[in-house]
Amino acid sequence: FTIMPFQIEKRAVLFREISSGMYSAIAAVMSDGFVEMPYLVAETIVGVNIVYWGIGFQESADAYIYYTITFFLYLYLMTSLGMFLASLLPDALSAQLSATVVIQVFQLFAGVIVPHDKLPSYYKFLYYVSAQRYSTEAIITTQFHGDLTELCIPNGMKITDAPWPFKKRINGHFCSEDGHFHGLGAFTGIVQNAEEFVYNSDNAFLHGYDYDDRYMDFLVLACWCIGLRILTVITALTVDHNKR
């Protein structure tokens, strides 16, 4: 949102030139969007390659490409949101404060802080409106899809030496502090693979996210970008903050 002060600073010139017929509001908004593209592409290439490999995400080409596209779309969406608020509101301070509120709403209802099935019914629509929900779902599901790494939830080590009467039901399914069987009252967790723990089970951390929706996530993020550009055109035509 550092773009906001610069957008507001050139707004008077934009209004004057549109009013004098030098170009249309659509042309002005489209050119603003295209001008940002090289910077956003460069930021995506640098940012993704630092974050992706630094964290140690999946080494598959599909997951990397998917992450890169999602990263770019969300960057463009945030840039478009900044431009829209800069055209709608009278000054940089009000635009930046409004952007902060929008981002907090996106984060709160993205399904991470509060899972979808735990939201009150009257807030559920915000889960489907939140742009961050789609970017997070896109990244999380593609990174953890097929990840069968075994985890002890909430802690401990996988038990592998339970005696015969309990062997089938306990070995590989329950955890203890040191991975050894110490009786039925000494369990410290259950064994679950990473995919099931994160999103692909009824009690998953991010229950409600779905790997099959990964292309729909792209579509929704793209629609957000287009919608914000259209709103920016409308505000450029209808909202005038000039004082003289």
Coordinates of N, CA and C in Angstrom, one line a residue:
F1 N 0.8 -1.2 0.0 CA 0.0 0.0 0.0 C 0.8 1.3 0.0
T2 N 2.1 1.1 -0.2 CA 3.0 2.3 -0.3 C 2.7 3.1 -1.6
I3 N 1.9 2.5 -2.5 CA 1.5 3.2 -3.7 C 0.5 4.3 -3.5
M4 N -0.2 4.2 -2.4 CA -1.4 5.1 -2.2 C -1.0 6.6 -2.2
P5 N 0.1 7.0 -1.5 CA 0.4 8.5 -1.5 C 0.7 9.0 -2.9
F6 N 1.4 8.1 -3.7 CA 1.7 8.5 -5.1 C 0.5 8.6 -6.0
Q7 N -0.4 7.7 -5.8 CA -1.7 7.7 -6.5 C -2.5 9.0 -6.2
I8 N -2.5 9.3 -4.9 CA -3.3 10.5 -4.5 C -2.6 11.8 -5.0
E9 N -1.3 11.8 -5.0 CA -0.6 13.0 -5.4 C -0.8 13.3 -6.9
K10 N -1.0 12.3 -7.7 CA -1.2 12.6 -9.1 C -2.7 12.6 -9.5
R11 N -3.5 12.5 -8.5 CA -5.0 12.5 -8.8 C -5.5 13.7 -9.5
A12 N -5.0 14.9 -9.0 CA -5.5 16.2 -9.6 C -5.2 16.3 -11.1
V13 N -4.0 15.8 -11.4 CA -3.6 15.8 -12.8 C -4.5 14.9 -13.6
L14 N -4.7 13.7 -13.0 CA -5.6 12.7 -13.7 C -7.0 13.3 -13.9
F15 N -7.6 13.9 -12.9 CA -8.9 14.5 -13.1 C -8.9 15.5 -14.2
R16 N -7.9 16.4 -14.2 CA -7.8 17.5 -15.2 C -7.7 16.9 -16.6
E17 N -6.9 15.9 -16.8 CA -6.6 15.4 -18.1 C -7.8 14.6 -18.6
I18 N -8.5 13.9 -17.7 CA -9.7 13.1 -18.1 C -10.8 14.1 -18.5
S19 N -10.9 15.2 -17.7 CA -12.0 16.2 -18.0 C -11.7 16.9 -19.3
S20 N -10.5 17.1 -19.6 CA -10.2 17.8 -20.9 C -10.2 16.9 -22.1
G21 N -10.5 15.6 -21.9 CA -10.6 14.7 -23.0 C -9.3 14.1 -23.5
M22 N -8.2 14.2 -22.8 CA -6.9 13.7 -23.3 C -7.0 12.2 -23.4
Y23 N -7.7 11.6 -22.4 CA -7.8 10.1 -22.5 C -9.0 9.8 -21.5
S24 N -9.5 8.6 -21.6 CA -10.6 8.1 -20.8 C -10.1 7.6 -19.4
A25 N -11.1 7.5 -18.5 CA -10.8 6.9 -17.2 C -10.4 5.5 -17.3
I26 N -11.0 4.8 -18.2 CA -10.6 3.4 -18.5 C -9.2 3.3 -18.9
A27 N -8.8 4.1 -19.8 CA -7.4 4.1 -20.3 C -6.4 4.4 -19.2
A28 N -6.8 5.4 -18.3 CA -5.9 5.8 -17.2 C -5.7 4.6 -16.2
V29 N -6.8 4.0 -15.8 CA -6.8 2.9 -14.9 C -6.0 1.7 -15.4
M30 N -6.3 1.4 -16.7 CA -5.6 0.2 -17.3 C -4.1 0.5 -17.4
S31 N -3.7 1.7 -17.8 CA -2.3 2.0 -17.9 C -1.6 1.9 -16.5
D32 N -2.3 2.3 -15.5 CA -1.8 2.2 -14.1 C -1.5 0.7 -13.8
G33 N -2.5 -0.1 -14.2 CA -2.3 -1.5 -13.9 C -1.2 -2.1 -14.7
F34 N -1.0 -1.8 -16.0 CA 0.1 -2.3 -16.8 C 1.4 -1.8 -16.3
V35 N 1.5 -0.6 -15.9 CA 2.8 0.0 -15.4 C 3.3 -0.8 -14.2
E36 N 2.4 -1.2 -13.4 CA 2.9 -2.0 -12.2 C 3.3 -3.4 -12.5
M37 N 3.0 -3.9 -13.7 CA 3.3 -5.3 -14.0 C 4.8 -5.7 -13.9
P38 N 5.7 -4.9 -14.5 CA 7.1 -5.3 -14.4 C 7.6 -5.4 -13.0
Y39 N 7.2 -4.4 -12.2 CA 7.6 -4.4 -10.8 C 7.1 -5.6 -10.0
L40 N 5.8 -5.9 -10.3 CA 5.2 -7.1 -9.6 C 5.8 -8.4 -10.0
V41 N 6.1 -8.5 -11.3 CA 6.8 -9.7 -11.8 C 8.2 -9.9 -11.1
A42 N 8.9 -8.8 -11.1 CA 10.2 -8.8 -10.4 C 10.1 -9.1 -8.9
E43 N 9.1 -8.5 -8.3 CA 8.9 -8.8 -6.9 C 8.5 -10.3 -6.6
T44 N 7.7 -10.8 -7.5 CA 7.3 -12.2 -7.4 C 8.5 -13.1 -7.6
I45 N 9.3 -12.9 -8.6 CA 10.5 -13.8 -8.9 C 11.5 -13.7 -7.7
V46 N 11.8 -12.5 -7.2 CA 12.7 -12.4 -6.1 C 12.1 -13.0 -4.8
G47 N 10.9 -12.6 -4.5 CA 10.2 -13.0 -3.3 C 10.0 -14.5 -3.2
V48 N 9.5 -15.0 -4.3 CA 9.2 -16.5 -4.3 C 10.4 -17.3 -4.1
N49 N 11.5 -17.0 -4.8 CA 12.7 -17.8 -4.7 C 13.4 -17.7 -3.4
I50 N 13.2 -16.6 -2.7 CA 13.8 -16.5 -1.3 C 12.9 -17.2 -0.4
V51 N 11.6 -17.0 -0.4 CA 10.7 -17.6 0.6 C 10.6 -19.1 0.4
Y52 N 10.3 -19.5 -0.9 CA 10.0 -20.9 -1.2 C 11.1 -21.8 -0.8
W53 N 12.3 -21.5 -1.3 CA 13.4 -22.4 -1.1 C 14.0 -22.2 0.4
G54 N 13.8 -21.0 0.9 CA 14.3 -20.8 2.3 C 13.5 -21.6 3.3
I55 N 12.2 -21.7 3.1 CA 11.3 -22.4 4.0 C 11.5 -23.9 3.8
G56 N 11.7 -24.3 2.5 CA 11.9 -25.7 2.2 C 10.5 -26.3 1.8
F57 N 9.8 -25.6 0.9 CA 8.5 -26.1 0.4 C 8.8 -27.3 -0.5
Q58 N 7.7 -27.9 -1.0 CA 7.8 -29.0 -1.9 C 8.7 -28.7 -3.1
E59 N 9.5 -29.7 -3.5 CA 10.4 -29.5 -4.7 C 9.8 -29.9 -6.0
S60 N 8.5 -30.1 -6.0 CA 7.9 -30.5 -7.3 C 7.7 -29.2 -8.1
A61 N 7.8 -29.3 -9.5 CA 7.6 -28.2 -10.4 C 6.2 -27.7 -10.3
D62 N 5.2 -28.6 -10.2 CA 3.8 -28.1 -10.1 C 3.5 -27.3 -8.9
A63 N 4.0 -27.7 -7.7 CA 3.8 -26.9 -6.5 C 4.5 -25.6 -6.6
Y64 N 5.7 -25.5 -7.1 CA 6.4 -24.3 -7.3 C 5.7 -23.3 -8.2
I65 N 5.3 -23.8 -9.3 CA 4.6 -22.9 -10.3 C 3.3 -22.4 -9.7
Y66 N 2.6 -23.3 -9.0 CA 1.3 -22.9 -8.5 C 1.5 -21.8 -7.4
Y67 N 2.5 -22.0 -6.6 CA 2.8 -21.0 -5.5 C 3.2 -19.7 -6.2
T68 N 4.0 -19.7 -7.2 CA 4.4 -18.5 -7.9 C 3.2 -17.7 -8.5
I69 N 2.3 -18.4 -9.2 CA 1.1 -17.8 -9.7 C 0.3 -17.2 -8.6
T70 N 0.0 -17.9 -7.6 CA -0.8 -17.4 -6.5 C -0.1 -16.2 -5.8
F71 N 1.2 -16.2 -5.7 CA 1.9 -15.1 -5.1 C 1.7 -13.8 -5.9
F72 N 1.8 -14.0 -7.3 CA 1.7 -12.9 -8.2 C 0.2 -12.3 -8.2
L73 N -0.7 -13.2 -8.2 CA -2.1 -12.8 -8.2 C -2.5 -12.0 -7.0
Y74 N -2.0 -12.5 -5.8 CA -2.3 -11.8 -4.6 C -1.6 -10.4 -4.5
L75 N -0.4 -10.4 -5.0 CA 0.3 -9.1 -5.1 C -0.5 -8.1 -5.9
Y76 N -0.9 -8.6 -7.1 CA -1.7 -7.7 -8.0 C -3.0 -7.3 -7.4
L77 N -3.6 -8.2 -6.7 CA -4.9 -7.9 -6.0 C -4.7 -6.8 -5.0
M78 N -3.6 -6.9 -4.1 CA -3.4 -5.9 -3.1 C -3.0 -4.5 -3.8
T79 N -2.3 -4.6 -4.9 CA -2.0 -3.3 -5.6 C -3.2 -2.7 -6.1
S80 N -4.1 -3.5 -6.7 CA -5.4 -3.0 -7.2 C -6.3 -2.4 -6.1
L81 N -6.3 -3.1 -4.9 CA -7.0 -2.6 -3.8 C -6.5 -1.2 -3.3
G82 N -5.2 -1.1 -3.3 CA -4.6 0.2 -2.9 C -4.9 1.3 -3.9
M83 N -4.9 1.0 -5.2 CA -5.3 2.0 -6.2 C -6.8 2.4 -6.1
F84 N -7.6 1.4 -5.8 CA -9.1 1.7 -5.6 C -9.3 2.6 -4.5
L85 N -8.7 2.2 -3.3 CA -9.0 3.1 -2.1 C -8.4 4.5 -2.3
A86 N -7.2 4.5 -3.0 CA -6.6 5.9 -3.2 C -7.5 6.7 -4.1
S87 N -8.3 6.1 -5.0 CA -9.2 6.9 -5.8 C -10.5 7.2 -5.1
L88 N -10.9 6.4 -4.2 CA -12.2 6.5 -3.5 C -12.1 7.5 -2.3
L89 N -11.0 7.5 -1.6 CA -10.9 8.3 -0.3 C -10.1 9.6 -0.5
P90 N -10.3 10.6 0.4 CA -9.8 11.9 0.1 C -8.3 12.1 0.4
D91 N -7.7 11.3 1.2 CA -6.3 11.4 1.5 C -5.6 10.1 1.8
A92 N -4.3 10.1 1.8 CA -3.5 8.9 2.0 C -3.8 8.2 3.3
L93 N -3.9 9.0 4.4 CA -4.1 8.5 5.7 C -5.4 7.6 5.8
S94 N -6.5 8.2 5.3 CA -7.8 7.5 5.3 C -7.7 6.2 4.4
A95 N -7.0 6.3 3.3 CA -6.9 5.2 2.4 C -6.1 4.1 3.1
Q96 N -5.0 4.4 3.7 CA -4.2 3.4 4.3 C -4.9 2.8 5.5
L97 N -5.6 3.6 6.3 CA -6.3 3.0 7.4 C -7.4 2.1 7.0
S98 N -8.1 2.5 5.9 CA -9.2 1.6 5.4 C -8.6 0.3 4.8
A99 N -7.4 0.4 4.2 CA -6.8 -0.8 3.7 C -6.4 -1.8 4.8
T100 N -6.0 -1.2 5.9 CA -5.7 -2.0 7.1 C -6.9 -2.8 7.6
V101 N -8.0 -2.1 7.6 CA -9.3 -2.8 8.1 C -9.6 -3.9 7.1
V102 N -9.5 -3.6 5.8 CA -9.9 -4.7 4.8 C -9.0 -5.9 5.0
I103 N -7.7 -5.6 5.2 CA -6.7 -6.7 5.3 C -7.0 -7.6 6.6
Q104 N -7.4 -6.9 7.6 CA -7.7 -7.6 8.9 C -8.9 -8.4 8.7
V105 N -9.9 -7.9 8.0 CA -11.1 -8.7 7.8 C -10.8 -10.0 6.9
F106 N -9.9 -9.7 5.9 CA -9.5 -10.9 5.0 C -8.8 -11.9 5.9
Q107 N -7.9 -11.5 6.8 CA -7.1 -12.4 7.6 C -8.0 -13.2 8.6
L108 N -8.9 -12.4 9.2 CA -9.8 -13.0 10.3 C -10.7 -14.1 9.7
F109 N -11.2 -13.9 8.5 CA -12.2 -14.8 8.0 C -11.6 -15.7 6.8
A110 N -10.3 -15.9 6.8 CA -9.6 -16.7 5.8 C -9.7 -18.2 6.2
G111 N -10.2 -18.5 7.4 CA -10.2 -19.9 7.8 C -9.0 -20.4 8.5
V112 N -8.1 -19.5 8.8 CA -6.9 -19.9 9.6 C -7.0 -19.6 11.1
I113 N -7.3 -18.3 11.4 CA -7.5 -17.9 12.8 C -8.8 -18.6 13.3
V114 N -9.8 -18.6 12.6 CA -11.1 -19.3 13.0 C -11.5 -20.2 11.8
P115 N -11.5 -21.5 12.0 CA -11.9 -22.5 11.0 C -13.3 -22.2 10.5
H116 N -13.5 -22.5 9.2 CA -14.8 -22.2 8.6 C -16.0 -22.8 9.4
D117 N -15.9 -24.1 9.9 CA -17.0 -24.7 10.6 C -17.2 -24.1 12.0
K118 N -16.3 -23.3 12.5 CA -16.4 -22.7 13.8 C -17.0 -21.3 13.7
L119 N -17.1 -20.7 12.5 CA -17.7 -19.4 12.4 C -19.2 -19.4 12.6
P120 N -19.7 -18.3 13.3 CA -21.1 -18.2 13.4 C -21.8 -18.1 12.1
S121 N -23.0 -18.5 11.9 CA -23.6 -18.6 10.6 C -23.7 -17.2 9.9
Y122 N -23.9 -16.2 10.8 CA -24.0 -14.8 10.2 C -22.7 -14.2 9.7
Y123 N -21.6 -14.9 10.0 CA -20.2 -14.5 9.5 C -19.7 -15.3 8.4
K124 N -20.4 -16.4 8.1 CA -19.8 -17.4 7.1 C -19.6 -16.8 5.7
F125 N -20.5 -15.8 5.3 CA -20.4 -15.2 4.0 C -19.0 -14.5 3.9
L126 N -18.5 -14.0 5.0 CA -17.2 -13.3 4.9 C -16.0 -14.3 4.6
Y127 N -16.2 -15.6 4.9 CA -15.2 -16.6 4.6 C -15.2 -16.7 3.1
Y128 N -16.3 -16.7 2.4 CA -16.3 -16.8 1.0 C -15.9 -15.5 0.2
V129 N -16.0 -14.4 0.9 CA -15.6 -13.1 0.4 C -14.1 -12.9 0.5
S130 N -13.5 -13.4 1.6 CA -12.1 -13.1 1.9 C -11.2 -13.6 0.8
A131 N -10.5 -12.6 0.2 CA -9.5 -12.9 -0.9 C -8.4 -13.8 -0.3
Q132 N -8.0 -13.5 0.9 CA -6.9 -14.3 1.5 C -7.2 -15.7 1.7
R133 N -8.5 -16.0 1.9 CA -8.9 -17.4 2.0 C -8.5 -18.2 0.8
Y134 N -8.7 -17.6 -0.4 CA -8.4 -18.3 -1.6 C -6.9 -18.5 -1.9
S135 N -6.2 -17.4 -1.6 CA -4.7 -17.5 -1.7 C -4.1 -18.5 -0.7
T136 N -4.6 -18.5 0.5 CA -4.1 -19.5 1.5 C -4.5 -20.9 1.1
E137 N -5.7 -21.1 0.7 CA -6.1 -22.4 0.3 C -5.3 -22.9 -0.9
A138 N -5.0 -22.0 -1.8 CA -4.2 -22.4 -3.0 C -2.8 -22.9 -2.6
I139 N -2.2 -22.2 -1.7 CA -0.8 -22.5 -1.3 C -0.8 -23.7 -0.4
I140 N -1.6 -23.7 0.7 CA -1.6 -24.8 1.7 C -1.9 -26.2 1.1
T141 N -3.0 -26.2 0.3 CA -3.4 -27.5 -0.2 C -2.4 -28.1 -1.2
T142 N -1.8 -27.2 -2.0 CA -0.9 -27.8 -3.0 C 0.5 -28.2 -2.3
Q143 N 0.8 -27.5 -1.2 CA 2.0 -27.9 -0.5 C 1.9 -29.1 0.3
F144 N 0.7 -29.4 0.8 CA 0.5 -30.5 1.7 C -0.2 -31.7 1.1
H145 N -0.6 -31.5 -0.2 CA -1.3 -32.6 -0.9 C -0.3 -33.8 -1.1
G146 N -0.7 -35.0 -0.6 CA 0.2 -36.1 -0.8 C 1.3 -36.2 0.2
D147 N 1.4 -35.3 1.2 CA 2.4 -35.3 2.2 C 2.0 -36.3 3.3
L148 N 2.7 -37.5 3.3 CA 2.3 -38.5 4.2 C 3.3 -38.6 5.4
T149 N 4.0 -37.5 5.6 CA 4.9 -37.4 6.8 C 4.1 -37.6 8.1
E150 N 4.6 -38.6 8.9 CA 3.8 -38.9 10.1 C 4.1 -37.9 11.2
L151 N 3.1 -37.4 11.9 CA 3.2 -36.5 13.0 C 2.6 -37.1 14.2
C152 N 3.1 -36.8 15.4 CA 2.5 -37.1 16.7 C 1.7 -35.9 17.1
I153 N 0.4 -36.1 17.2 CA -0.5 -35.0 17.6 C -1.0 -35.2 19.0
P154 N -0.8 -34.4 20.0 CA 0.0 -33.1 20.0 C 1.5 -33.3 20.1
N155 N 2.0 -34.4 20.7 CA 3.4 -34.5 20.9 C 3.8 -36.0 21.1
G156 N 5.1 -36.2 21.2 CA 5.6 -37.5 21.5 C 6.3 -38.2 20.3
M157 N 6.5 -39.5 20.4 CA 7.0 -40.3 19.3 C 6.2 -41.5 19.1
K158 N 6.1 -42.0 17.8 CA 5.3 -43.1 17.4 C 5.7 -44.3 18.1
I159 N 4.7 -45.0 18.7 CA 4.9 -46.3 19.4 C 5.0 -47.4 18.4
T160 N 6.0 -48.3 18.5 CA 6.2 -49.4 17.6 C 6.4 -50.7 18.4
D161 N 6.4 -50.7 19.7 CA 6.7 -51.9 20.4 C 5.6 -52.3 21.4
A162 N 4.4 -52.0 21.1 CA 3.3 -52.5 22.0 C 3.2 -54.0 22.0
P163 N 2.9 -54.7 23.1 CA 2.8 -56.1 23.1 C 1.7 -56.7 22.3
W164 N 1.7 -58.0 22.1 CA 0.7 -58.6 21.2 C -0.7 -58.2 21.4
P165 N -1.3 -58.2 22.6 CA -2.7 -58.0 22.7 C -3.1 -56.6 22.2
F166 N -2.1 -55.6 22.2 CA -2.5 -54.3 21.7 C -1.8 -53.9 20.4
K167 N -0.9 -54.8 19.9 CA -0.1 -54.4 18.8 C -0.8 -53.8 17.6
K168 N -1.8 -54.5 17.2 CA -2.5 -54.1 15.9 C -3.1 -52.7 16.1
R169 N -3.7 -52.4 17.2 CA -4.4 -51.1 17.4 C -3.6 -50.0 17.9
I170 N -2.4 -50.3 18.4 CA -1.6 -49.2 19.0 C -0.3 -48.9 18.2
N171 N 0.4 -49.9 17.7 CA 1.7 -49.7 17.0 C 1.4 -48.8 15.7
G172 N 2.1 -47.7 15.6 CA 1.9 -46.9 14.5 C 0.7 -45.9 14.5
H173 N -0.1 -46.0 15.6 CA -1.3 -45.2 15.7 C -1.3 -44.2 16.9
F174 N -0.5 -44.6 17.9 CA -0.4 -43.8 19.1 C 1.0 -43.4 19.4
C175 N 1.2 -42.4 20.3 CA 2.5 -41.9 20.6 C 2.7 -41.9 22.1
S176 N 4.0 -42.0 22.5 CA 4.4 -41.8 23.9 C 5.6 -40.9 23.9
E177 N 6.0 -40.5 25.1 CA 7.1 -39.5 25.2 C 8.4 -40.0 24.5
D178 N 8.7 -41.3 24.6 CA 9.9 -41.8 24.0 C 9.7 -42.9 22.9
G179 N 8.5 -43.1 22.5 CA 8.2 -44.0 21.4 C 8.0 -45.5 21.9
H180 N 8.1 -45.7 23.2 CA 7.9 -47.0 23.7 C 6.6 -47.2 24.5
F181 N 6.1 -48.4 24.5 CA 4.8 -48.7 25.2 C 5.0 -48.7 26.7
H182 N 4.2 -47.9 27.4 CA 4.3 -47.8 28.8 C 3.0 -48.1 29.5
G183 N 2.1 -48.7 28.8 CA 0.7 -48.9 29.3 C -0.3 -48.0 28.7
L184 N -1.6 -48.4 28.9 CA -2.6 -47.7 28.2 C -2.8 -46.2 28.7
G185 N -2.3 -45.9 29.9 CA -2.4 -44.6 30.4 C -1.3 -43.6 30.1
A186 N -0.4 -44.0 29.2 CA 0.8 -43.2 29.0 C 0.9 -42.7 27.6
F187 N -0.2 -42.6 26.9 CA -0.2 -42.0 25.5 C -0.1 -40.5 25.6
T188 N 0.7 -39.9 24.7 CA 0.8 -38.5 24.6 C 0.3 -37.9 23.3
G189 N -0.2 -38.7 22.4 CA -0.8 -38.2 21.2 C -1.2 -39.4 20.2
I190 N -1.7 -39.0 19.1 CA -2.0 -39.9 18.0 C -1.2 -39.6 16.8
V191 N -1.0 -40.7 16.0 CA -0.2 -40.5 14.7 C -1.1 -40.1 13.6
Q192 N -0.8 -39.1 12.9 CA -1.5 -38.6 11.7 C -0.6 -38.1 10.7
N193 N -0.9 -38.3 9.4 CA 0.0 -37.7 8.4 C -0.2 -36.2 8.2
A194 N 0.7 -35.5 7.6 CA 0.7 -34.1 7.5 C -0.5 -33.6 6.7
E195 N -0.9 -34.3 5.6 CA -2.0 -33.9 4.8 C -3.3 -33.9 5.6
E196 N -3.5 -35.0 6.4 CA -4.7 -35.1 7.2 C -4.8 -34.1 8.3
F197 N -3.6 -33.8 8.9 CA -3.6 -32.9 10.0 C -3.9 -31.5 9.6
V198 N -3.3 -31.1 8.4 CA -3.5 -29.7 8.0 C -4.8 -29.4 7.4
Y199 N -5.3 -30.3 6.4 CA -6.6 -29.9 5.8 C -7.5 -31.0 5.4
N200 N -7.0 -32.3 5.3 CA -7.8 -33.3 4.6 C -8.3 -34.3 5.6
S201 N -9.0 -33.9 6.7 CA -9.8 -34.7 7.6 C -10.8 -33.9 8.3
D202 N -11.7 -34.6 9.0 CA -12.8 -33.8 9.6 C -12.3 -33.0 10.8
N203 N -11.2 -33.4 11.4 CA -10.7 -32.6 12.5 C -9.4 -31.8 12.2
A204 N -9.2 -31.6 10.9 CA -8.0 -30.9 10.4 C -7.9 -29.5 10.9
F205 N -6.7 -29.0 11.0 CA -6.4 -27.7 11.4 C -7.1 -26.7 10.5
L206 N -7.1 -26.9 9.2 CA -7.7 -26.0 8.2 C -8.9 -26.7 7.5
H207 N -9.7 -27.3 8.3 CA -10.9 -28.1 7.7 C -11.7 -27.1 6.9
G208 N -12.1 -27.5 5.7 CA -12.9 -26.6 4.8 C -12.1 -26.3 3.5
Y209 N -10.7 -26.4 3.6 CA -9.9 -26.2 2.5 C -9.9 -27.5 1.6
D210 N -9.9 -27.4 0.3 CA -10.0 -28.5 -0.6 C -9.0 -28.4 -1.7
Y211 N -8.2 -29.4 -1.9 CA -7.2 -29.5 -3.0 C -7.9 -29.4 -4.4
D212 N -9.1 -29.9 -4.5 CA -9.8 -29.9 -5.8 C -10.2 -28.5 -6.2
D213 N -10.2 -27.6 -5.2 CA -10.6 -26.2 -5.5 C -9.4 -25.3 -6.0
R214 N -8.3 -25.9 -6.2 CA -7.1 -25.1 -6.5 C -7.2 -24.2 -7.7
Y215 N -7.9 -24.7 -8.7 CA -8.1 -23.8 -9.9 C -9.2 -22.8 -9.7
M216 N -10.2 -23.1 -9.0 CA -11.2 -22.2 -8.6 C -10.5 -21.0 -7.8
D217 N -9.6 -21.3 -7.0 CA -8.9 -20.3 -6.2 C -8.2 -19.3 -7.2
F218 N -7.6 -19.7 -8.2 CA -7.0 -18.9 -9.3 C -8.1 -17.9 -9.8
L219 N -9.2 -18.5 -10.2 CA -10.3 -17.8 -10.8 C -10.8 -16.7 -9.9
V220 N -11.0 -17.0 -8.6 CA -11.6 -16.1 -7.7 C -10.6 -14.9 -7.5
L221 N -9.3 -15.2 -7.4 CA -8.3 -14.1 -7.2 C -8.3 -13.2 -8.4
A222 N -8.4 -13.8 -9.6 CA -8.4 -13.1 -10.9 C -9.6 -12.2 -10.9
C223 N -10.8 -12.7 -10.5 CA -12.0 -11.9 -10.5 C -11.9 -10.8 -9.5
W224 N -11.3 -11.0 -8.4 CA -11.1 -9.9 -7.4 C -10.2 -8.8 -8.1
C225 N -9.2 -9.1 -8.8 CA -8.3 -8.2 -9.5 C -9.1 -7.4 -10.5
I226 N -9.9 -8.1 -11.3 CA -10.7 -7.4 -12.4 C -11.8 -6.5 -11.7
G227 N -12.4 -7.0 -10.7 CA -13.5 -6.3 -10.0 C -12.9 -5.0 -9.4
L228 N -11.8 -5.0 -8.8 CA -11.2 -3.8 -8.2 C -10.8 -2.8 -9.3
R229 N -10.3 -3.3 -10.4 CA -10.0 -2.4 -11.5 C -11.3 -1.7 -12.0
I230 N -12.4 -2.4 -12.1 CA -13.6 -1.9 -12.6 C -14.1 -0.8 -11.6
L231 N -14.0 -1.1 -10.3 CA -14.4 -0.2 -9.2 C -13.6 1.1 -9.3
T232 N -12.3 0.9 -9.6 CA -11.4 2.1 -9.7 C -11.8 3.0 -10.9
V233 N -12.2 2.4 -12.0 CA -12.7 3.2 -13.1 C -14.0 3.9 -12.7
I234 N -14.9 3.3 -12.0 CA -16.1 3.9 -11.6 C -15.9 5.1 -10.7
T235 N -14.9 4.9 -9.7 CA -14.6 6.0 -8.8 C -13.9 7.1 -9.5
A236 N -13.1 6.8 -10.5 CA -12.4 7.9 -11.3 C -13.4 8.7 -12.0
L237 N -14.5 8.1 -12.4 CA -15.6 8.8 -13.2 C -16.6 9.6 -12.3
T238 N -16.8 9.1 -11.1 CA -17.8 9.6 -10.3 C -17.4 10.4 -9.0
V239 N -16.2 10.1 -8.5 CA -15.7 10.7 -7.3 C -14.6 11.8 -7.6
D240 N -14.9 13.0 -7.2 CA -14.0 14.1 -7.4 C -13.6 14.8 -6.1
H241 N -12.3 14.6 -5.7 CA -11.8 15.2 -4.5 C -11.1 16.6 -4.7
N242 N -11.2 17.1 -5.9 CA -10.6 18.4 -6.1 C -11.3 19.5 -5.3
K243 N -10.6 20.4 -4.8 CA -11.3 21.5 -4.0 C -11.4 22.8 -4.8
R244 N -11.0 22.8 -6.0 CA -11.2 24.0 -6.8 C -11.4 23.6 -8.3

